[in-house]
Coordinates of C-alpha atoms in Angstrom, one line a residue:
Q1 CA -0.1 0.0 -0.1
S2 CA 1.2 3.3 -0.9
G3 CA 0.0 4.9 2.6
L4 CA -2.2 7.5 0.6
P5 CA -5.5 8.6 2.4
L6 CA -8.6 6.5 1.0
R7 CA -10.7 8.4 -1.4
P8 CA -14.2 9.4 -0.6
P9 CA -16.7 6.4 -1.7
D10 CA -18.5 8.4 -4.0
E11 CA -15.3 9.7 -5.7
S12 CA -14.2 6.1 -6.0
D13 CA -17.2 5.2 -7.4
E14 CA -17.2 7.7 -9.9
V15 CA -13.5 6.7 -10.9
V16 CA -14.6 3.3 -11.2
D17 CA -17.4 3.5 -13.3
R18 CA -15.3 5.9 -15.6
L19 CA -12.6 3.1 -16.0
Y20 CA -15.1 0.9 -16.6
E21 CA -16.4 2.6 -19.5
L22 CA -13.1 3.4 -20.8
S23 CA -12.1 -0.2 -20.9
E24 CA -15.3 -1.8 -21.6
S25 CA -15.2 -4.0 -18.8
A26 CA -11.8 -5.1 -19.6
V27 CA -11.1 -4.0 -15.8
V28 CA -12.2 -7.3 -14.4
K29 CA -11.5 -9.4 -17.5
S30 CA -7.6 -8.6 -18.0
S31 CA -5.1 -8.5 -15.1
G32 CA -3.2 -5.5 -17.0
P33 CA -6.2 -2.9 -16.7
G34 CA -7.5 -4.4 -13.6
K35 CA -4.0 -3.9 -11.9
A36 CA -3.7 -0.4 -13.8
A37 CA -7.3 0.6 -12.2
M38 CA -6.4 -0.6 -8.9
W39 CA -3.3 1.5 -9.0
I40 CA -5.0 4.7 -10.2
L41 CA -7.5 4.1 -7.4
D42 CA -5.4 3.3 -4.4
D43 CA -1.5 4.2 -5.2
D44 CA -1.3 6.6 -7.7
A45 CA -0.5 10.1 -5.7
Q46 CA -1.9 12.0 -8.6
R47 CA -5.5 11.5 -7.6
L48 CA -7.1 12.1 -10.6
S49 CA -10.9 12.5 -10.7
A50 CA -13.2 10.6 -12.8
D51 CA -13.6 13.8 -15.1
S52 CA -9.9 14.5 -15.6
P53 CA -8.7 14.6 -19.0
R54 CA -5.6 12.8 -18.2
L55 CA -7.5 9.9 -16.7
A56 CA -7.9 7.9 -19.8
Q57 CA -4.2 8.5 -21.1
R58 CA -2.8 7.4 -17.5
F59 CA -4.9 4.5 -17.3
V60 CA -3.6 3.3 -20.8
L61 CA -0.1 3.8 -20.0
A62 CA -0.4 2.3 -16.6
T63 CA -2.0 -0.8 -18.6
M64 CA 0.8 -0.8 -21.0
W65 CA 3.4 -1.2 -18.0
H66 CA 1.1 -4.1 -16.4
E67 CA 0.7 -5.9 -19.9
L68 CA 4.1 -5.7 -21.4
D69 CA 6.3 -6.7 -18.0
G70 CA 6.7 -3.6 -16.7
P71 CA 8.8 -4.4 -13.6
N72 CA 11.4 -5.6 -16.0
W73 CA 11.6 -2.8 -18.4
T74 CA 14.9 -1.1 -18.8
V75 CA 12.8 2.3 -19.4
K76 CA 12.5 4.5 -16.1
N77 CA 11.1 7.9 -15.5
A78 CA 12.6 11.1 -15.0
K79 CA 13.1 10.5 -11.1
G80 CA 14.4 7.0 -11.6
G81 CA 11.5 4.9 -10.5
A82 CA 9.1 2.8 -12.7
W83 CA 6.6 4.1 -14.9
T84 CA 4.0 3.6 -12.4
D85 CA 5.5 5.9 -9.8
G86 CA 2.7 8.1 -9.2
S87 CA 4.5 10.9 -7.9
S88 CA 5.5 12.3 -11.4
N89 CA 2.9 13.2 -14.4
E90 CA 2.9 10.7 -17.0
C91 CA 4.4 13.4 -19.4
Q92 CA 7.5 13.1 -17.7
W93 CA 7.8 9.2 -17.7
T94 CA 10.7 8.6 -20.1
G95 CA 9.6 7.8 -23.7
V96 CA 6.3 9.9 -22.9
G97 CA 5.7 13.2 -25.0
C98 CA 3.0 15.5 -24.6
D99 CA 1.9 18.7 -26.2
S100 CA 1.5 21.9 -24.5
D101 CA -1.9 20.8 -23.1
G102 CA -0.7 17.9 -21.5
R103 CA -1.9 15.3 -24.2
V104 CA 0.3 12.3 -24.8
T105 CA 1.4 12.5 -28.5
S106 CA 4.2 10.0 -28.5
I107 CA 5.6 7.0 -27.0
V108 CA 9.0 5.7 -27.6
L109 CA 10.1 2.5 -25.9
E110 CA 12.7 1.2 -28.2
N111 CA 14.9 -1.5 -26.7
G112 CA 13.4 -1.3 -23.4
N113 CA 12.8 -4.9 -23.0
L114 CA 9.0 -4.8 -22.9
N115 CA 7.5 -8.3 -23.3
G116 CA 4.0 -9.5 -24.2
I117 CA 1.1 -8.5 -26.5
V118 CA 0.3 -4.8 -27.4
P119 CA -2.9 -3.8 -25.7
D120 CA -5.7 -2.9 -28.0
M121 CA -6.8 0.0 -25.3
I122 CA -3.9 2.3 -27.0
N123 CA -6.8 3.5 -29.1
M124 CA -7.6 5.8 -26.4
M125 CA -4.5 7.9 -27.3
G126 CA -6.4 9.9 -29.5
H127 CA -3.5 12.6 -29.9
L128 CA -0.7 10.3 -30.3
Q129 CA 1.4 10.8 -33.6
R130 CA 4.2 8.8 -32.9
L131 CA 4.2 5.0 -31.4
D132 CA 7.9 3.4 -31.3
L133 CA 8.0 -0.1 -29.9
S134 CA 11.0 -1.6 -31.6
G135 CA 13.7 -3.6 -30.3
N136 CA 11.7 -5.5 -27.7
N137 CA 10.4 -8.9 -27.1
L138 CA 6.6 -8.2 -28.2
R139 CA 4.6 -11.1 -29.8
G140 CA 1.2 -11.5 -31.2
G141 CA 0.3 -8.5 -33.7
L142 CA -1.0 -5.2 -33.5
P143 CA -4.4 -4.4 -32.5
P144 CA -6.7 -3.3 -35.6
E145 CA -7.9 -0.4 -33.2
I146 CA -4.5 1.3 -33.8
G147 CA -6.4 2.1 -37.0
E148 CA -8.5 4.6 -35.1
L149 CA -5.5 6.6 -34.2
K150 CA -6.2 9.2 -36.9
S151 CA -3.3 11.5 -35.9
L152 CA -1.0 8.8 -35.8
A153 CA 2.1 9.6 -38.5
E154 CA 5.0 7.1 -37.1
L155 CA 4.6 3.5 -36.3
D156 CA 7.7 1.5 -35.6
V157 CA 7.4 -2.1 -34.4
N158 CA 10.5 -3.7 -36.4
S159 CA 13.1 -6.2 -34.4
N160 CA 10.3 -8.0 -32.2
N161 CA 8.9 -11.6 -32.2
M162 CA 5.5 -10.4 -33.6
I163 CA 4.3 -12.6 -36.6
F164 CA 1.0 -11.2 -38.2
E165 CA -0.6 -9.6 -40.9
M166 CA -0.7 -6.0 -40.6
P167 CA -4.4 -5.1 -40.0
V168 CA -6.1 -3.5 -43.1
Q169 CA -7.1 -0.6 -40.6
I170 CA -3.6 0.6 -39.9
C171 CA -3.1 0.1 -43.9
N172 CA -5.7 2.4 -44.2
L173 CA -4.0 5.1 -42.1
A174 CA -0.9 5.0 -44.8
T175 CA -3.4 5.0 -47.8
A176 CA -4.8 8.2 -46.7
G177 CA -1.5 9.7 -46.2
T178 CA -1.7 10.1 -42.4
L179 CA 0.5 7.2 -41.6
T180 CA 3.9 8.4 -43.2
K181 CA 6.2 6.0 -41.4
L182 CA 5.2 2.2 -41.0
W183 CA 8.3 0.1 -40.2
A184 CA 8.1 -3.7 -39.4
D185 CA 9.9 -7.2 -39.9
C186 CA 8.3 -7.5 -43.6
G187 CA 11.5 -8.1 -45.1
G188 CA 13.1 -11.1 -46.8
Q189 CA 11.9 -14.3 -48.4
K190 CA 10.0 -15.3 -45.0
P191 CA 9.2 -12.4 -43.3
K192 CA 7.4 -12.2 -39.7
V193 CA 5.2 -9.5 -40.7
Q194 CA 3.1 -9.5 -44.2
C195 CA 2.7 -5.8 -44.8
S196 CA 1.7 -4.5 -48.2
C197 CA 1.8 -0.9 -46.8
C198 CA 4.8 -0.6 -44.8
T199 CA 7.6 2.1 -45.6
Q200 CA 10.2 0.2 -44.2
C201 CA 11.0 -3.5 -44.1
D202 CA 13.4 -5.2 -41.5
V203 CA 14.7 -8.6 -42.9
A204 CA 13.9 -10.9 -40.2
E205 CA 13.5 -14.7 -40.6
F206 CA 10.0 -16.3 -39.6
E207 CA 10.0 -18.0 -36.4
T208 CA 7.4 -19.8 -34.5
E209 CA 7.2 -19.7 -30.8
E210 CA 8.9 -23.1 -30.8
D211 CA 11.9 -21.4 -32.5
K212 CA 12.6 -19.0 -29.7
K213 CA 14.1 -21.7 -27.9
K214 CA 16.7 -22.0 -30.4
D215 CA 19.5 -20.6 -27.9
A216 CA 18.7 -23.7 -25.7
Q217 CA 19.2 -26.2 -28.8
V218 CA 22.7 -24.6 -30.1
A219 CA 24.5 -27.6 -28.4
A220 CA 22.2 -30.2 -29.9
Q221 CA 22.2 -28.6 -33.6
A222 CA 25.9 -28.3 -33.4
A223 CA 26.2 -32.2 -32.6
A224 CA 23.7 -32.6 -35.5
D225 CA 25.9 -30.7 -37.8
A226 CA 29.0 -32.5 -36.4
A227 CA 27.3 -35.8 -37.3
A228 CA 26.3 -34.6 -41.0
M229 CA 30.0 -33.8 -41.7
E230 CA 30.9 -37.4 -40.5
A231 CA 28.2 -38.5 -42.5
A232 CA 29.3 -36.7 -45.5
A233 CA 32.8 -38.3 -44.9
Q234 CA 31.4 -41.8 -44.6
A235 CA 29.1 -41.3 -47.7
E236 CA 32.1 -40.6 -49.9
T237 CA 34.0 -43.7 -48.7
A238 CA 30.7 -45.7 -49.4
A239 CA 30.4 -44.1 -52.7
A240 CA 34.0 -45.4 -53.7
A241 CA 33.0 -48.6 -52.4
D242 CA 29.8 -48.8 -54.7
A243 CA 31.8 -47.8 -57.8
A244 CA 34.1 -50.8 -57.2
A245 CA 31.2 -52.9 -56.4
P246 CA 30.2 -55.4 -59.4
A247 CA 27.4 -54.2 -61.7
G248 CA 23.9 -54.7 -60.7
V249 CA 24.6 -54.6 -56.9
P250 CA 22.6 -51.8 -55.2
P251 CA 24.7 -49.5 -53.1
V252 CA 24.5 -49.7 -49.4
I253 CA 24.3 -46.6 -47.0
D254 CA 25.1 -47.7 -43.4
T255 CA 23.0 -46.8 -40.8
S256 CA 24.6 -44.0 -39.2
S257 CA 25.5 -42.4 -42.3
R258 CA 21.4 -42.7 -43.5
E259 CA 20.4 -41.4 -40.1
A260 CA 22.7 -38.2 -40.1
G261 CA 22.0 -37.4 -43.8
I262 CA 18.2 -37.5 -43.2
K263 CA 18.5 -35.4 -40.2
S264 CA 20.9 -33.1 -42.4
V265 CA 18.6 -32.7 -45.1
L266 CA 15.5 -32.0 -42.7
S267 CA 17.7 -29.5 -40.8
N268 CA 18.3 -27.7 -43.8
A269 CA 14.8 -27.6 -45.0
F270 CA 12.9 -26.8 -41.5
D271 CA 13.9 -25.1 -38.2
N272 CA 14.1 -27.1 -34.9
I273 CA 13.3 -30.8 -35.9
I274 CA 14.0 -31.8 -32.3
A275 CA 10.8 -29.9 -31.3
P276 CA 8.4 -33.0 -30.1
S277 CA 6.2 -33.6 -32.9
R278 CA 8.8 -32.9 -35.5
A279 CA 11.2 -35.2 -33.6
M280 CA 8.8 -38.0 -33.7
A281 CA 8.2 -37.4 -37.3
V282 CA 12.2 -37.6 -37.9
D283 CA 12.1 -41.2 -35.6
W284 CA 9.6 -42.6 -37.7
I285 CA 11.0 -41.7 -41.0
I286 CA 14.3 -43.0 -39.7
N287 CA 13.4 -46.0 -37.6
T288 CA 9.9 -47.1 -38.2
D289 CA 9.2 -46.4 -41.7
P290 CA 9.2 -49.8 -44.0
K291 CA 10.2 -47.6 -47.1
R292 CA 13.7 -47.0 -45.4
L293 CA 14.2 -43.5 -47.5
N294 CA 17.8 -42.5 -48.0
P295 CA 18.7 -38.6 -48.0
T296 CA 18.7 -38.5 -51.7
D297 CA 15.0 -39.8 -52.1
A298 CA 12.7 -37.3 -53.8
N299 CA 9.9 -37.8 -51.5
L300 CA 11.4 -37.6 -48.5
V301 CA 10.3 -34.1 -47.4
Q302 CA 7.1 -34.5 -48.6
R303 CA 6.5 -37.6 -46.5
Y304 CA 8.0 -36.1 -43.4
V305 CA 5.7 -33.0 -43.8
L306 CA 2.7 -35.3 -43.8
V307 CA 4.1 -37.5 -40.9
A308 CA 4.8 -34.2 -38.9
M309 CA 1.2 -33.2 -39.8
Y310 CA -0.1 -36.4 -38.4
H311 CA 1.8 -36.0 -35.1
S312 CA 1.1 -32.2 -34.6
L313 CA -2.5 -32.6 -35.1
G314 CA -3.2 -35.6 -32.8
G315 CA -3.1 -38.4 -35.6
E316 CA -3.7 -41.2 -33.6
N317 CA -7.1 -40.0 -32.8
W318 CA -8.1 -39.3 -36.6
S319 CA -10.9 -41.0 -38.4
Y320 CA -8.2 -41.9 -41.0
A321 CA -6.5 -45.2 -40.1
D322 CA -4.0 -45.9 -42.8
W323 CA -2.0 -42.5 -42.1
L324 CA 1.7 -43.9 -41.3
D325 CA 1.0 -47.4 -42.9
G326 CA 4.5 -47.5 -43.7
S327 CA 3.6 -50.4 -46.6
K328 CA 1.9 -47.5 -48.6
S329 CA 3.3 -44.7 -50.4
E330 CA 2.2 -41.5 -48.9
C331 CA 0.5 -40.8 -51.8
E332 CA -2.0 -43.6 -50.9
W333 CA -2.9 -42.6 -47.6
T334 CA -6.7 -41.3 -47.2
G335 CA -6.9 -37.6 -48.6
V336 CA -3.7 -37.3 -50.0
A337 CA -3.7 -36.5 -54.0
C338 CA -0.7 -36.6 -56.1
E339 CA 0.6 -35.8 -59.6
D340 CA 3.7 -38.0 -60.6
G341 CA 4.2 -38.9 -57.1
V342 CA 4.0 -35.1 -55.9
V343 CA 1.7 -34.1 -53.4
T344 CA -0.8 -31.8 -54.6
G345 CA -4.1 -32.2 -52.5
I346 CA -4.8 -32.7 -48.8
A347 CA -8.7 -33.4 -48.2
L348 CA -9.1 -34.2 -44.0
A349 CA -12.5 -32.8 -43.8
N350 CA -14.4 -33.8 -40.6
G351 CA -11.3 -36.2 -39.6
N352 CA -11.0 -35.4 -35.8
L353 CA -7.9 -33.3 -36.4
Q354 CA -6.7 -31.1 -33.2
G355 CA -4.2 -28.4 -32.6
F356 CA -2.6 -25.9 -34.6
L357 CA -1.7 -26.2 -38.5
P358 CA 2.1 -26.8 -38.7
L359 CA 4.3 -24.7 -40.8
E360 CA 5.7 -27.8 -42.4
L361 CA 2.7 -27.4 -44.8
T362 CA 4.4 -24.6 -46.6
A363 CA 7.2 -27.0 -47.8
L364 CA 4.5 -28.9 -50.1
R365 CA 5.3 -26.4 -52.9
S366 CA 3.0 -28.1 -55.4
L367 CA -0.1 -28.1 -53.1
K368 CA -3.3 -27.3 -54.9
A369 CA -6.0 -27.8 -52.6
L370 CA -6.1 -28.0 -48.7
D371 CA -9.4 -29.1 -47.0
V372 CA -9.5 -29.6 -43.4
S373 CA -12.8 -27.9 -42.5
K374 CA -15.0 -29.6 -39.7
N375 CA -12.3 -30.1 -37.3
N376 CA -11.1 -28.8 -34.0
L377 CA -8.1 -26.6 -35.1
N378 CA -6.9 -23.6 -33.1
G379 CA -5.0 -20.6 -33.5
E380 CA -4.1 -18.7 -36.5
I381 CA -3.6 -19.8 -40.1
P382 CA 0.0 -19.8 -40.6
P383 CA 0.9 -16.5 -42.7
M384 CA 3.6 -18.7 -44.6
I385 CA 0.7 -20.4 -46.4
G386 CA 0.2 -17.0 -48.2
Y387 CA 3.6 -17.7 -50.1
M388 CA 2.1 -21.3 -51.6
S389 CA 1.9 -19.9 -54.9
D390 CA 0.0 -23.3 -56.5
L391 CA -2.6 -23.3 -53.9
E392 CA -6.1 -22.7 -55.6
I393 CA -8.3 -23.9 -53.1
L394 CA -8.2 -23.6 -49.0
I395 CA -11.4 -24.6 -47.0
V396 CA -10.9 -24.2 -43.5
Y397 CA -14.3 -23.4 -42.2
D398 CA -16.2 -25.0 -38.9
N399 CA -13.1 -25.1 -36.8
N400 CA -11.8 -22.8 -33.8
L401 CA -9.4 -20.7 -35.9
V402 CA -8.9 -16.8 -35.3
G403 CA -6.9 -14.2 -36.8
S404 CA -7.2 -13.3 -40.4
I405 CA -6.6 -14.9 -43.9
P406 CA -2.9 -14.6 -45.1
V407 CA -2.6 -11.5 -47.1
G408 CA -0.9 -13.5 -50.0
I409 CA -3.9 -15.7 -50.4
C410 CA -6.3 -12.9 -50.7
Q411 CA -4.0 -11.2 -53.4
R412 CA -3.9 -14.4 -55.6
K413 CA -7.9 -14.5 -54.9
N414 CA -8.0 -11.4 -56.5
D415 CA -6.1 -12.1 -59.5
G416 CA -8.2 -15.3 -60.0
R417 CA -5.8 -17.6 -59.1
V418 CA -7.4 -18.8 -56.1
K419 CA -10.7 -20.4 -56.9
V420 CA -12.3 -21.5 -53.5
L421 CA -11.8 -19.9 -50.3
W422 CA -14.0 -20.8 -47.2
A423 CA -13.7 -20.0 -43.9
D424 CA -15.7 -18.7 -40.6
C425 CA -15.5 -15.3 -41.5
E426 CA -16.8 -14.2 -38.0
E427 CA -13.9 -15.4 -36.5
V428 CA -11.5 -15.4 -39.3
L429 CA -11.1 -12.3 -41.1
C430 CA -11.3 -12.7 -44.6
P431 CA -12.5 -9.9 -47.1
C432 CA -11.7 -12.2 -50.0
C433 CA -13.5 -15.1 -49.3
T434 CA -15.8 -17.0 -51.5
K435 CA -17.8 -18.5 -49.0
C436 CA -18.2 -17.7 -45.2
S437 CA -19.6 -20.8 -43.0
E438 CA -22.8 -21.7 -44.7
Y439 CA -23.1 -18.5 -46.7
Y440 CA -21.7 -17.4 -50.2
V441 CA -20.1 -14.1 -50.3
N442 CA -18.9 -13.8 -53.9

């Protein structure tokens, strides 16, 4: 407790009512706004009243501090304490800029060790002109509500761990000419952020939450690389022996060389193959699969992708019993279609799939159709699916998916390359869908 005297009951009730109004009941539903409200009510020495023009902005800033791991920030206020040191006006907090009327116009918190998801309440900063959250550990995406900030001229979120598609509401600010600087991790072949309206793009490779654990896996990866080098040396020796073998005798790859070679191929194609579902897929390919594929087999990657998909989406509970039947080609598994031995279609509707769509799917470069409707899929559609240039049919309705359809899919729908796009449009933002749930759109 701060030791401040309690507010009179009527005044306290008025402030509570105002905070409820500002947060639309988020005070009780979200720990960040809730803690911010309690701080304003009980511990803030400014003792703002319900009708104070500063109440909303101070509430939002306090919410940001709680939502984005304020105690561990490297940002301090002018007096050396945390942002929520109530002895100072919020305009004095480091990184906060205000106009002559005391209204917040800029928030600059680059390289401040912020952790978490940007709160949507930031839209209450109606006079905000600059928001710089670059160089932190933010995740998730930017709230579409930022598009309500009509004075916003600069928005910088590069060098974070955010994986998302820039909301159309924010792009509208850029299109209108208000937002003149929009900087995100949208560069490179596999950008973390899909952004068609950004003015500057940092090159940052796409990463999943699992990929963030890479630092702890460096030693394991180094060992795998060493094994791959050893395998290459052994392969050269084996190749020399094969060249000297009588005609008609098939080449032999010893077990250790085969295992190291397969791991090397898959490590080059995918990040973090030692994550649980991926590790199970690798183990099945190497030790269980009767096909005994070698590192040079053309279908190694696509077979691995399908096995990883099986393990990622609870395959043991699927309605399809023949997946992972090693006596069959993957092209013979239920729901898999191929052309000349290359996977071009996956149809697993109503199959009791559960979990998050795996990123490995994007390695199926020739995939034309994906139907995973009527299952129990969660999370967002991986943005990288937007780069699958051959995809013509994507059906994902009747699931628990959220977020938005990747912008690349909508671009190809608009130019006629995607023919069927069907989603639960109330949960998944899809301005380009041909069908939403049970209702045709266009």
